[in-house]
Protein backbone atom coordinates (compact mmCIF):
# COMPACT_ATOMS: atom_id res chain seq x y z
CA UNK A 1 0.00 0.00 0.00
CA UNK A 2 1.32 3.46 -0.86
CA UNK A 3 2.46 5.30 2.29
CA UNK A 4 0.79 8.64 1.50
CA UNK A 5 -2.19 9.82 -0.55
CA UNK A 6 0.01 11.84 -2.89
CA UNK A 7 3.35 10.30 -3.80
CA UNK A 8 6.33 12.27 -2.46
CA UNK A 9 7.46 12.70 -6.06
CA UNK A 10 4.16 14.35 -7.07
CA UNK A 11 3.66 18.01 -7.91
CA UNK A 12 0.94 18.06 -5.25
CA UNK A 13 3.56 17.26 -2.62
CA UNK A 14 5.83 20.09 -3.77
CA UNK A 15 3.04 22.65 -3.90
CA UNK A 16 1.21 21.77 -0.70
CA UNK A 17 4.31 21.65 1.44
CA UNK A 18 5.56 24.99 0.22
CA UNK A 19 5.39 27.62 2.97
CA UNK A 20 3.82 30.21 0.71
CA UNK A 21 0.68 28.07 1.07
CA UNK A 22 -0.34 30.32 3.97
CA UNK A 23 -0.82 33.16 1.51
CA UNK A 24 -2.32 30.79 -1.04
CA UNK A 25 -4.90 29.50 1.45
CA UNK A 26 -6.08 32.98 2.44
CA UNK A 27 -6.18 34.04 -1.22
CA UNK A 28 -8.35 31.01 -1.96
CA UNK A 29 -10.87 32.07 0.70
CA UNK A 30 -10.94 35.62 -0.68
CA UNK A 31 -11.49 34.31 -4.21
CA UNK A 32 -14.17 31.84 -3.13
CA UNK A 33 -16.06 34.69 -1.41
CA UNK A 34 -16.71 36.29 -4.81
CA UNK A 35 -19.31 33.63 -5.61
CA UNK A 36 -22.47 35.13 -4.05
CA UNK A 37 -24.23 31.82 -3.43
CA UNK A 38 -21.15 30.02 -2.14
CA UNK A 39 -20.49 33.01 0.14
CA UNK A 40 -24.01 32.75 1.57
CA UNK A 41 -23.36 29.10 2.38
CA UNK A 42 -20.25 30.05 4.32
CA UNK A 43 -21.93 33.03 5.96
CA UNK A 44 -24.98 31.11 7.14
CA UNK A 45 -23.66 27.63 7.84
CA UNK A 46 -20.12 27.97 9.18
CA UNK A 47 -18.34 29.61 12.11
CA UNK A 48 -16.26 31.72 9.74
CA UNK A 49 -17.35 35.02 11.31
CA UNK A 50 -16.36 33.98 14.82
CA UNK A 51 -13.30 31.92 13.94
CA UNK A 52 -11.85 32.69 10.47
CA UNK A 53 -8.39 31.52 11.57
CA UNK A 54 -9.89 28.23 12.70
CA UNK A 55 -11.38 27.70 9.26
CA UNK A 56 -7.98 28.35 7.69
CA UNK A 57 -6.39 25.80 10.03
CA UNK A 58 -9.08 23.24 9.19
CA UNK A 59 -8.42 23.82 5.50
CA UNK A 60 -4.69 23.34 6.18
CA UNK A 61 -5.53 20.05 7.90
CA UNK A 62 -7.58 18.87 4.92
CA UNK A 63 -4.75 19.77 2.55
CA UNK A 64 -2.24 17.99 4.79
CA UNK A 65 -4.25 14.78 5.17
CA UNK A 66 -5.12 14.57 1.46
CA UNK A 67 -1.45 15.07 0.62
CA UNK A 68 0.64 13.05 3.07
CA UNK A 69 -2.00 11.31 5.15
CA UNK A 70 -2.61 7.59 4.83
CA UNK A 71 -5.29 6.38 2.43
CA UNK A 72 -7.56 5.35 5.30
CA UNK A 73 -7.00 8.66 7.11
CA UNK A 74 -8.00 10.65 4.01
CA UNK A 75 -11.01 8.42 3.35
CA UNK A 76 -12.23 8.91 6.93
CA UNK A 77 -11.82 12.68 6.73
CA UNK A 78 -13.54 12.80 3.35
CA UNK A 79 -16.51 10.79 4.61
CA UNK A 80 -16.85 13.13 7.59
CA UNK A 81 -16.83 16.20 5.33
CA UNK A 82 -19.39 14.72 2.93
CA UNK A 83 -21.66 13.68 5.82
CA UNK A 84 -21.58 17.17 7.34
CA UNK A 85 -22.18 18.86 4.00
CA UNK A 86 -25.13 16.58 3.20
CA UNK A 87 -26.87 17.77 6.36
CA UNK A 88 -26.54 21.50 5.66
CA UNK A 89 -28.64 23.85 3.56
CA UNK A 90 -29.06 27.60 3.34
CA UNK A 91 -31.27 30.21 1.69
CA UNK A 92 -30.14 32.72 -0.92
CA UNK A 93 -31.64 36.01 0.37
CA UNK A 94 -31.64 37.47 -3.15
CA UNK A 95 -33.98 34.80 -4.54
CA UNK A 96 -35.37 32.96 -1.52
CA UNK A 97 -34.13 29.72 -3.09
CA UNK A 98 -32.93 26.91 -0.83
CA UNK A 99 -29.47 25.54 -1.64
CA UNK A 100 -27.50 22.58 -0.35
CA UNK A 101 -23.94 23.08 0.85
CA UNK A 102 -22.91 20.08 -1.25
CA UNK A 103 -24.54 21.46 -4.40
CA UNK A 104 -22.47 20.30 -7.37
CA UNK A 105 -21.66 23.68 -8.92
CA UNK A 106 -20.66 25.12 -5.54
CA UNK A 107 -18.30 22.21 -4.82
CA UNK A 108 -16.70 22.68 -8.25
CA UNK A 109 -16.21 26.41 -7.63
CA UNK A 110 -14.65 25.90 -4.21
CA UNK A 111 -12.30 23.25 -5.61
CA UNK A 112 -11.22 25.40 -8.55
CA UNK A 113 -10.72 28.54 -6.46
CA UNK A 114 -8.58 26.56 -4.05
CA UNK A 115 -6.33 24.69 -6.43
CA UNK A 116 -5.74 27.68 -8.72
CA UNK A 117 -4.84 29.81 -5.70
CA UNK A 118 -2.46 27.16 -4.39
CA UNK A 119 -0.79 26.65 -7.73
CA UNK A 120 -0.54 30.27 -8.86
CA UNK A 121 0.60 31.64 -5.50
CA UNK A 122 3.31 29.06 -4.86
CA UNK A 123 4.61 29.34 -8.41
CA UNK A 124 4.65 33.12 -8.18
CA UNK A 125 6.42 32.92 -4.80
CA UNK A 126 9.34 31.12 -6.41
CA UNK A 127 8.46 27.42 -6.46
CA UNK A 128 9.95 26.08 -9.68
CA UNK A 129 7.28 24.44 -11.80
CA UNK A 130 7.38 23.62 -15.49
CA UNK A 131 4.42 23.98 -17.83
CA UNK A 132 3.93 20.23 -17.60
CA UNK A 133 4.03 20.46 -13.79
CA UNK A 134 1.17 22.99 -13.82
CA UNK A 135 -1.02 20.61 -15.82
CA UNK A 136 0.08 17.64 -13.73
CA UNK A 137 -0.88 19.36 -10.49
CA UNK A 138 -4.43 20.05 -11.67
CA UNK A 139 -4.71 16.47 -12.90
CA UNK A 140 -3.53 15.15 -9.53
CA UNK A 141 -6.00 17.38 -7.70
CA UNK A 142 -8.90 15.81 -9.57
CA UNK A 143 -8.46 12.91 -7.15
CA UNK A 144 -8.59 15.24 -4.15
CA UNK A 145 -11.97 16.49 -5.40
CA UNK A 146 -13.41 13.02 -4.73
CA UNK A 147 -13.02 13.53 -0.98
CA UNK A 148 -15.66 16.28 -1.02
CA UNK A 149 -18.08 14.35 -3.22
CA UNK A 150 -17.06 15.16 -6.78
CA UNK A 151 -15.87 12.90 -9.58
CA UNK A 152 -12.47 13.50 -11.22
CA UNK A 153 -14.28 14.30 -14.46
CA UNK A 154 -16.23 17.10 -12.75
CA UNK A 155 -13.23 19.44 -12.44
CA UNK A 156 -10.69 20.91 -14.89
CA UNK A 157 -7.60 18.72 -15.15
CA UNK A 158 -5.21 21.03 -17.01
CA UNK A 159 -4.45 24.74 -17.20
CA UNK A 160 -6.34 25.35 -20.45
CA UNK A 161 -9.53 23.76 -19.13
CA UNK A 162 -9.18 25.65 -15.84
CA UNK A 163 -8.89 28.96 -17.69
CA UNK A 164 -12.01 28.15 -19.68
CA UNK A 165 -13.90 27.30 -16.50
CA UNK A 166 -12.84 30.50 -14.73
CA UNK A 167 -13.78 32.61 -17.76
CA UNK A 168 -17.19 30.94 -17.87
CA UNK A 169 -17.95 31.47 -14.18
CA UNK A 170 -16.58 35.01 -13.89
CA UNK A 171 -19.79 36.82 -15.03
CA UNK A 172 -21.62 35.27 -12.06
CA UNK A 173 -19.07 36.56 -9.53
CA UNK A 174 -19.59 39.75 -7.55
CA UNK A 175 -18.69 41.45 -4.29
CA UNK A 176 -21.50 41.18 -1.76
CA UNK A 177 -21.48 42.81 1.69
CA UNK A 178 -20.76 39.37 3.14
CA UNK A 179 -17.77 38.89 0.82
CA UNK A 180 -16.36 42.28 1.77
CA UNK A 181 -16.79 41.50 5.46
CA UNK A 182 -15.10 38.12 4.95
CA UNK A 183 -12.05 39.83 3.47
CA UNK A 184 -11.94 42.18 6.46
CA UNK A 185 -11.89 39.16 8.76
CA UNK A 186 -9.06 37.61 6.75
CA UNK A 187 -6.99 40.79 6.75
CA UNK A 188 -7.23 41.04 10.54
CA UNK A 189 -8.51 37.71 11.93
CA UNK A 190 -9.34 36.75 15.47
CA UNK A 191 -6.59 34.72 17.14
CA UNK A 192 -8.06 31.29 18.05
CA UNK A 193 -7.86 30.14 21.65
CA UNK A 194 -5.35 27.38 20.91
CA UNK A 195 -2.98 29.99 19.48
CA UNK A 196 -3.52 32.62 22.18
CA UNK A 197 0.23 32.66 22.84
CA UNK A 198 0.62 34.21 19.38
CA UNK A 199 -1.66 37.16 20.12
CA UNK A 200 1.25 39.61 20.69
CA UNK A 201 2.49 38.70 17.22
CA UNK A 202 -0.85 39.38 15.52
CA UNK A 203 0.46 42.47 13.67
CA UNK A 204 2.77 40.11 11.77
CA UNK A 205 -0.32 38.58 10.16
CA UNK A 206 -1.24 41.70 8.23
CA UNK A 207 1.50 41.22 5.59
CA UNK A 208 0.14 37.71 4.96
CA UNK A 209 -3.41 38.99 4.59
CA UNK A 210 -2.34 41.96 2.48
CA UNK A 211 -0.25 39.75 0.18
CA UNK A 212 -3.18 37.34 -0.16
CA UNK A 213 -5.33 40.25 -1.29
CA UNK A 214 -2.59 41.67 -3.53
CA UNK A 215 -2.15 38.36 -5.35
CA UNK A 216 -5.82 38.17 -6.34
CA UNK A 217 -6.49 38.81 -10.04
CA UNK A 218 -6.57 42.55 -10.80
CA UNK A 219 -10.30 42.41 -11.65
CA UNK A 220 -11.02 40.88 -8.23
CA UNK A 221 -9.00 43.56 -6.42
CA UNK A 222 -10.85 46.28 -8.35
CA UNK A 223 -14.17 44.69 -7.43
CA UNK A 224 -13.31 44.54 -3.74
CA UNK A 225 -11.66 47.99 -3.66
CA UNK A 226 -10.61 47.48 -0.05
CA UNK A 227 -6.87 48.22 -0.23
CA UNK A 228 -5.16 50.93 -2.29
CA UNK A 229 -4.24 49.86 -5.82
CA UNK A 230 -0.73 51.21 -6.27
CA UNK A 231 1.18 51.55 -9.57
CA UNK A 232 3.19 48.43 -10.28
CA UNK A 233 1.10 46.50 -7.76
CA UNK A 234 1.69 43.07 -9.30
CA UNK A 235 5.54 43.18 -9.37
CA UNK A 236 5.58 44.60 -5.84
CA UNK A 237 3.26 41.83 -4.63
CA UNK A 238 5.45 39.19 -6.27
CA UNK A 239 8.57 40.60 -4.62
CA UNK A 240 6.81 40.67 -1.25
CA UNK A 241 5.57 37.15 -1.71
CA UNK A 242 9.05 35.86 -2.50
CA UNK A 243 10.52 37.71 0.50
CA UNK A 244 7.88 36.23 2.81
CA UNK A 245 8.50 32.72 1.48
CA UNK A 246 12.23 33.15 1.95
CA UNK A 247 11.70 34.24 5.54
CA UNK A 248 9.33 31.38 6.34
CA UNK A 249 11.77 28.88 4.84
CA UNK A 250 14.35 29.91 7.45
CA UNK A 251 12.17 28.95 10.41
CA UNK A 252 13.16 25.56 11.91
CA UNK A 253 10.32 23.12 11.44
CA UNK A 254 9.96 22.38 15.15
CA UNK A 255 8.89 26.03 15.64
CA UNK A 256 7.03 26.36 12.36
CA UNK A 257 4.85 23.36 13.19
CA UNK A 258 3.57 25.07 16.36
CA UNK A 259 1.17 26.99 14.12
CA UNK A 260 -0.70 23.85 13.08
CA UNK A 261 -3.34 21.89 14.94
CA UNK A 262 -2.03 18.92 16.90
CA UNK A 263 -3.83 16.50 14.56
CA UNK A 264 -2.08 18.00 11.54
CA UNK A 265 1.37 17.65 13.10
CA UNK A 266 0.55 14.11 14.22
CA UNK A 267 -0.42 13.23 10.65
CA UNK A 268 2.93 14.57 9.42
CA UNK A 269 4.87 12.56 11.99
CA UNK A 270 2.99 9.40 11.07
CA UNK A 271 3.67 10.09 7.39
CA UNK A 272 7.38 10.35 8.17
CA UNK A 273 7.37 6.93 9.81
CA UNK A 274 5.48 5.34 6.92
CA UNK A 275 7.88 6.84 4.40
CA UNK A 276 10.89 5.55 6.32
CA UNK A 277 9.29 2.10 6.51
CA UNK A 278 8.72 2.26 2.72
CA UNK A 279 12.42 2.86 2.10
CA UNK A 280 12.68 6.65 1.98
CA UNK A 281 15.68 8.15 3.72
CA UNK A 282 16.00 11.45 5.60
CA UNK A 283 18.65 13.50 3.85
CA UNK A 284 19.05 16.89 5.41
CA UNK A 285 20.97 17.70 8.54
CA UNK A 286 20.05 17.93 12.18
CA UNK A 287 16.39 17.83 13.21
CA UNK A 288 16.77 20.79 15.58
CA UNK A 289 18.18 23.07 12.87
CA UNK A 290 16.59 22.10 9.59
CA UNK A 291 13.73 24.16 8.22
CA UNK A 292 12.12 21.14 6.53
CA UNK A 293 12.66 17.42 6.47
CA UNK A 294 13.59 16.13 3.03
CA UNK A 295 13.49 12.52 1.94
CA UNK A 296 15.35 10.56 -0.70
CA UNK A 297 13.05 8.28 -2.64
CA UNK A 298 14.15 4.64 -2.86
CA UNK A 299 13.32 4.77 -6.59
CA UNK A 300 15.06 8.07 -7.35
CA UNK A 301 18.20 8.46 -5.21
CA UNK A 302 19.02 11.93 -6.53
CA UNK A 303 15.59 13.44 -5.91
CA UNK A 304 14.75 15.43 -2.80
CA UNK A 305 11.22 15.93 -1.59
CA UNK A 306 10.11 17.87 1.52
CA UNK A 307 7.67 16.96 4.25
CA UNK A 308 6.80 18.86 7.40
CA UNK A 309 7.53 16.57 10.33
Coordinates of N, CA, C and O in Angstrom, one line a residue, residues 11-122:
X11 N 3.7 16.5 -7.9 CA 3.7 18.0 -7.9 C 2.8 18.5 -6.7 O 3.1 19.5 -6.1
X12 N 1.8 17.7 -6.4 CA 0.9 18.1 -5.3 C 1.8 18.2 -4.0 O 1.6 19.1 -3.2
X13 N 2.7 17.2 -3.8 CA 3.6 17.3 -2.6 C 4.4 18.5 -2.6 O 4.5 19.2 -1.5
X14 N 5.0 18.9 -3.7 CA 5.8 20.1 -3.8 C 5.0 21.4 -3.5 O 5.5 22.3 -2.8
X15 N 3.8 21.4 -4.1 CA 3.0 22.7 -3.9 C 2.5 22.8 -2.5 O 2.7 23.8 -1.8
X16 N 1.9 21.7 -2.0 CA 1.2 21.8 -0.7 C 2.1 21.9 0.5 O 1.7 22.3 1.6
X17 N 3.4 21.5 0.3 CA 4.3 21.7 1.4 C 5.1 22.9 1.3 O 6.0 23.2 2.2
X18 N 4.9 23.7 0.4 CA 5.6 25.0 0.2 C 5.0 26.0 1.2 O 3.8 26.0 1.5
X19 N 5.8 26.8 1.9 CA 5.4 27.6 3.0 C 4.6 28.9 2.5 O 4.0 29.5 3.3
X20 N 4.7 29.1 1.2 CA 3.8 30.2 0.7 C 2.4 29.8 0.7 O 1.5 30.6 0.3
X21 N 2.1 28.5 1.0 CA 0.7 28.1 1.1 C -0.2 28.8 2.1 O -1.4 28.9 2.0
X22 N 0.5 29.5 3.1 CA -0.3 30.3 4.0 C -1.0 31.5 3.2 O -2.2 31.8 3.4
X23 N -0.2 32.1 2.3 CA -0.8 33.2 1.5 C -1.8 32.6 0.5 O -2.9 33.1 0.3
X24 N -1.5 31.4 -0.1 CA -2.3 30.8 -1.0 C -3.7 30.4 -0.4 O -4.7 30.6 -1.1
X25 N -3.7 29.9 0.8 CA -4.9 29.5 1.4 C -5.8 30.7 1.7 O -7.0 30.6 1.5
X26 N -5.3 31.8 2.2 CA -6.1 33.0 2.4 C -6.6 33.6 1.1 O -7.8 34.0 1.0
X27 N -5.7 33.6 0.1 CA -6.2 34.0 -1.2 C -7.3 33.2 -1.7 O -8.3 33.7 -2.3
X28 N -7.3 31.9 -1.5 CA -8.4 31.0 -2.0 C -9.7 31.4 -1.3 O -10.7 31.4 -2.0
X29 N -9.6 31.7 0.0 CA -10.9 32.1 0.7 C -11.4 33.4 0.2 O -12.6 33.6 0.0
X30 N -10.5 34.3 -0.1 CA -10.9 35.6 -0.7 C -11.5 35.4 -2.1 O -12.5 36.1 -2.4
X31 N -11.0 34.6 -2.9 CA -11.5 34.3 -4.2 C -12.8 33.6 -4.1 O -13.8 33.9 -4.8
X32 N -12.9 32.6 -3.3 CA -14.2 31.8 -3.1 C -15.3 32.8 -2.7 O -16.5 32.6 -3.2
X33 N -15.0 33.8 -1.9 CA -16.1 34.7 -1.4 C -16.7 35.5 -2.5 O -17.8 36.1 -2.3
X34 N -16.1 35.5 -3.7 CA -16.7 36.3 -4.8 C -17.9 35.6 -5.5 O -18.6 36.2 -6.3
X35 N -18.1 34.3 -5.1 CA -19.3 33.6 -5.6 C -20.5 33.9 -4.6 O -20.4 33.4 -3.5
X36 N -21.5 34.7 -5.0 CA -22.5 35.1 -4.1 C -23.2 34.0 -3.3 O -23.5 34.1 -2.1
X37 N -23.5 32.9 -4.1 CA -24.2 31.8 -3.4 C -23.3 31.0 -2.5 O -23.7 30.7 -1.4
X38 N -22.1 30.7 -3.0 CA -21.2 30.0 -2.1 C -20.9 30.8 -0.9 O -20.7 30.3 0.2
X39 N -20.8 32.2 -1.0 CA -20.5 33.0 0.1 C -21.6 32.9 1.1 O -21.4 32.9 2.3
X40 N -22.9 32.9 0.7 CA -24.0 32.7 1.6 C -23.9 31.4 2.3 O -24.3 31.4 3.5
X41 N -23.5 30.4 1.7 CA -23.4 29.1 2.4 C -22.4 29.2 3.5 O -22.6 28.7 4.6
X42 N -21.2 29.9 3.3 CA -20.2 30.0 4.3 C -20.8 31.0 5.4 O -20.6 30.7 6.6
X43 N -21.4 32.0 5.0 CA -21.9 33.0 6.0 C -23.0 32.5 6.9 O -23.0 32.7 8.1
X44 N -23.9 31.6 6.3 CA -25.0 31.1 7.1 C -24.7 29.8 7.9 O -25.3 29.5 8.9
X45 N -23.8 29.0 7.3 CA -23.7 27.6 7.8 C -22.3 27.3 8.4 O -22.0 26.1 8.6
X46 N -21.4 28.3 8.6 CA -20.1 28.0 9.2 C -19.8 29.0 10.3 O -20.5 29.9 10.5
X47 N -18.7 28.7 11.0 CA -18.3 29.6 12.1 C -17.3 30.6 11.6 O -16.5 31.1 12.4
X48 N -17.3 30.9 10.3 CA -16.3 31.7 9.7 C -16.2 33.1 10.4 O -15.1 33.6 10.7
X49 N -17.3 33.7 10.7 CA -17.3 35.0 11.3 C -16.7 35.1 12.7 O -16.1 36.0 13.1
X50 N -16.9 34.0 13.5 CA -16.4 34.0 14.8 C -15.0 33.4 14.9 O -14.2 33.6 15.8
X51 N -14.6 32.6 13.9 CA -13.3 31.9 13.9 C -12.7 31.7 12.5 O -12.5 30.6 12.1
X52 N -12.4 32.8 11.8 CA -11.9 32.7 10.5 C -10.5 32.0 10.5 O -10.2 31.2 9.5
X53 N -9.7 32.2 11.5 CA -8.4 31.5 11.6 C -8.6 30.0 11.7 O -7.9 29.2 11.2
X54 N -9.6 29.6 12.5 CA -9.9 28.2 12.7 C -10.3 27.6 11.4 O -9.9 26.4 11.1
X55 N -11.0 28.3 10.6 CA -11.4 27.7 9.3 C -10.1 27.5 8.4 O -10.0 26.5 7.7
X56 N -9.2 28.5 8.5 CA -8.0 28.4 7.7 C -7.2 27.1 8.2 O -6.6 26.4 7.4
X57 N -7.1 26.9 9.5 CA -6.4 25.8 10.0 C -7.1 24.5 9.7 O -6.4 23.5 9.4
X58 N -8.4 24.5 9.6 CA -9.1 23.2 9.2 C -8.8 23.0 7.7 O -8.7 21.8 7.3
X59 N -8.8 24.0 6.9 CA -8.4 23.8 5.5 C -7.0 23.3 5.4 O -6.7 22.4 4.6
X60 N -6.1 23.8 6.2 CA -4.7 23.3 6.2 C -4.7 21.9 6.6 O -3.9 21.1 6.0
X61 N -5.5 21.5 7.5 CA -5.5 20.0 7.9 C -6.0 19.2 6.8 O -5.5 18.1 6.5
X62 N -7.1 19.6 6.1 CA -7.6 18.9 4.9 C -6.5 18.7 3.9 O -6.3 17.6 3.3
X63 N -5.8 19.8 3.5 CA -4.7 19.8 2.5 C -3.7 18.8 3.0 O -3.1 18.0 2.2
X64 N -3.3 18.9 4.3 CA -2.2 18.0 4.8 C -2.6 16.5 4.7 O -1.9 15.7 4.1
X65 N -3.8 16.2 5.2 CA -4.2 14.8 5.2 C -4.4 14.2 3.8 O -4.1 13.1 3.5
X66 N -4.9 15.0 2.8 CA -5.1 14.6 1.5 C -3.8 14.7 0.6 O -3.8 14.4 -0.6
X67 N -2.8 15.1 1.3 CA -1.4 15.1 0.6 C -0.6 14.0 1.2 O -0.2 13.0 0.5
X68 N -0.3 14.0 2.5 CA 0.6 13.1 3.1 C 0.0 12.2 4.1 O 0.7 11.4 4.8
X69 N -1.3 12.2 4.3 CA -2.0 11.3 5.1 C -2.0 9.9 4.5 O -1.7 9.7 3.4
X70 N -2.4 8.9 5.4 CA -2.6 7.6 4.8 C -3.9 7.5 4.0 O -4.8 8.4 4.2
X71 N -4.1 6.5 3.2 CA -5.3 6.4 2.4 C -6.5 6.3 3.3 O -7.5 6.9 3.0
X72 N -6.4 5.5 4.4 CA -7.6 5.4 5.3 C -7.9 6.7 6.0 O -9.0 7.0 6.3
X73 N -6.8 7.4 6.4 CA -7.0 8.7 7.1 C -7.7 9.6 6.2 O -8.7 10.3 6.6
X74 N -7.3 9.7 4.9 CA -8.0 10.6 4.0 C -9.4 10.2 3.7 O -10.3 11.1 3.6
X75 N -9.7 8.9 3.6 CA -11.0 8.4 3.4 C -11.9 8.8 4.5 O -13.1 9.2 4.3
X76 N -11.4 8.6 5.7 CA -12.2 8.9 6.9 C -12.6 10.4 7.0 O -13.7 10.8 7.3
X77 N -11.6 11.2 6.7 CA -11.8 12.7 6.7 C -12.8 13.1 5.6 O -13.7 13.9 5.9
X78 N -12.6 12.5 4.4 CA -13.5 12.8 3.3 C -15.0 12.4 3.7 O -15.9 13.2 3.4
X79 N -15.2 11.2 4.2 CA -16.5 10.8 4.6 C -17.1 11.7 5.6 O -18.3 12.1 5.5
X80 N -16.3 12.2 6.6 CA -16.8 13.1 7.6 C -17.3 14.4 6.9 O -18.4 14.9 7.2
X81 N -16.5 15.0 6.0 CA -16.8 16.2 5.3 C -18.1 16.0 4.5 O -19.0 16.9 4.5
X82 N -18.2 14.9 3.8 CA -19.4 14.7 2.9 C -20.6 14.6 3.8 O -21.7 15.1 3.4
X83 N -20.5 13.9 4.9 CA -21.7 13.7 5.8 C -22.1 15.0 6.4 O -23.3 15.3 6.4
X84 N -21.2 15.9 6.8 CA -21.6 17.2 7.3 C -22.2 18.0 6.3 O -23.3 18.6 6.5
X85 N -21.6 18.0 5.1 CA -22.2 18.9 4.0 C -23.6 18.4 3.6 O -24.4 19.2 3.2
X86 N -23.8 17.1 3.6 CA -25.1 16.6 3.2 C -26.2 17.1 4.1 O -27.4 17.2 3.7
X87 N -25.9 17.4 5.4 CA -26.9 17.8 6.4 C -27.2 19.3 6.4 O -28.0 19.7 7.1
X88 N -26.4 20.0 5.6 CA -26.5 21.5 5.7 C -27.2 22.1 4.4 O -26.9 21.7 3.3
X89 N -28.0 23.1 4.7 CA -28.6 23.8 3.6 C -28.7 25.3 4.0 O -28.5 25.6 5.2
X90 N -29.0 26.2 3.0 CA -29.1 27.6 3.3 C -29.9 28.3 2.3 O -30.2 27.7 1.2
X91 N -30.4 29.5 2.6 CA -31.3 30.2 1.7 C -30.6 31.4 1.1 O -29.9 32.2 1.8
X92 N -30.7 31.5 -0.2 CA -30.1 32.7 -0.9 C -31.1 33.9 -0.7 O -32.2 33.9 -1.2
X93 N -30.7 34.9 0.1 CA -31.6 36.0 0.4 C -32.1 36.8 -0.9 O -33.1 37.4 -0.9
X94 N -31.3 36.7 -1.9 CA -31.6 37.5 -3.2 C -32.8 36.8 -3.9 O -33.6 37.5 -4.6
X95 N -32.9 35.5 -3.8 CA -34.0 34.8 -4.5 C -34.9 34.0 -3.7 O -36.0 33.6 -4.1
X96 N -34.6 33.8 -2.4 CA -35.4 33.0 -1.5 C -35.2 31.5 -1.8 O -35.9 30.6 -1.1
X97 N -34.3 31.1 -2.7 CA -34.1 29.7 -3.1 C -33.3 29.0 -2.1 O -32.3 29.5 -1.5
X98 N -33.7 27.8 -1.8 CA -32.9 26.9 -0.8 C -31.8 26.2 -1.6 O -32.0 25.6 -2.7
X99 N -30.6 26.2 -1.0 CA -29.5 25.5 -1.6 C -28.9 24.6 -0.6 O -28.9 24.8 0.6
X100 N -28.3 23.5 -1.2 CA -27.5 22.6 -0.3 C -26.0 23.0 -0.3 O -25.5 23.5 -1.4
X101 N -25.4 22.8 0.8 CA -23.9 23.1 0.9 C -23.2 22.2 -0.1 O -22.2 22.6 -0.7
X102 N -23.6 21.0 -0.3 CA -22.9 20.1 -1.2 C -23.4 20.1 -2.7 O -23.3 19.2 -3.5
X103 N -24.1 21.3 -3.0 CA -24.5 21.5 -4.4 C -23.4 21.4 -5.4 O -22.3 21.9 -5.2
X104 N -23.6 20.7 -6.5 CA -22.5 20.3 -7.4 C -21.7 21.5 -7.9 O -20.5 21.5 -7.8
X105 N -22.4 22.5 -8.4 CA -21.7 23.7 -8.9 C -20.9 24.4 -7.9 O -19.8 25.0 -8.1
X106 N -21.4 24.4 -6.6 CA -20.7 25.1 -5.5 C -19.4 24.3 -5.2 O -18.3 24.9 -4.9
X107 N -19.5 23.0 -5.1 CA -18.3 22.2 -4.8 C -17.2 22.4 -5.9 O -16.0 22.5 -5.6
X108 N -17.7 22.5 -7.2 CA -16.7 22.7 -8.2 C -16.0 24.0 -8.1 O -14.8 24.2 -8.2
X109 N -16.8 25.1 -7.8 CA -16.2 26.4 -7.6 C -15.2 26.4 -6.5 O -14.1 27.0 -6.6
X110 N -15.6 25.9 -5.4 CA -14.7 25.9 -4.2 C -13.4 25.2 -4.6 O -12.3 25.6 -4.3
X111 N -13.5 24.0 -5.2 CA -12.3 23.3 -5.6 C -11.4 24.1 -6.5 O -10.2 24.2 -6.3
X112 N -12.0 24.7 -7.6 CA -11.2 25.4 -8.6 C -10.6 26.6 -8.0 O -9.4 27.0 -8.3
X113 N -11.3 27.4 -7.1 CA -10.7 28.5 -6.5 C -9.6 28.2 -5.6 O -8.5 28.9 -5.5
X114 N -9.7 27.0 -4.9 CA -8.6 26.6 -4.0 C -7.4 26.2 -4.9 O -6.2 26.7 -4.6
X115 N -7.5 25.2 -5.8 CA -6.3 24.7 -6.4 C -5.6 25.7 -7.3 O -4.4 25.7 -7.4
X116 N -6.4 26.6 -7.9 CA -5.7 27.7 -8.7 C -5.0 28.6 -7.8 O -3.9 29.1 -8.2
X117 N -5.5 28.9 -6.6 CA -4.8 29.8 -5.7 C -3.6 29.1 -5.2 O -2.5 29.8 -5.1
X118 N -3.6 27.9 -4.9 CA -2.5 27.2 -4.4 C -1.4 27.2 -5.5 O -0.2 27.5 -5.2
X119 N -1.8 26.8 -6.7 CA -0.8 26.6 -7.7 C -0.2 28.0 -8.1 O 1.0 28.1 -8.2
X120 N -1.0 29.0 -8.4 CA -0.5 30.3 -8.9 C 0.3 31.0 -7.8 O 1.4 31.6 -8.1
X121 N -0.1 30.9 -6.5 CA 0.6 31.6 -5.5 C 2.0 31.0 -5.2 O 3.0 31.7 -5.2
X122 N 2.0 29.7 -5.1 CA 3.3 29.1 -4.9 C 4.3 29.2 -6.0 O 5.5 29.5 -5.8

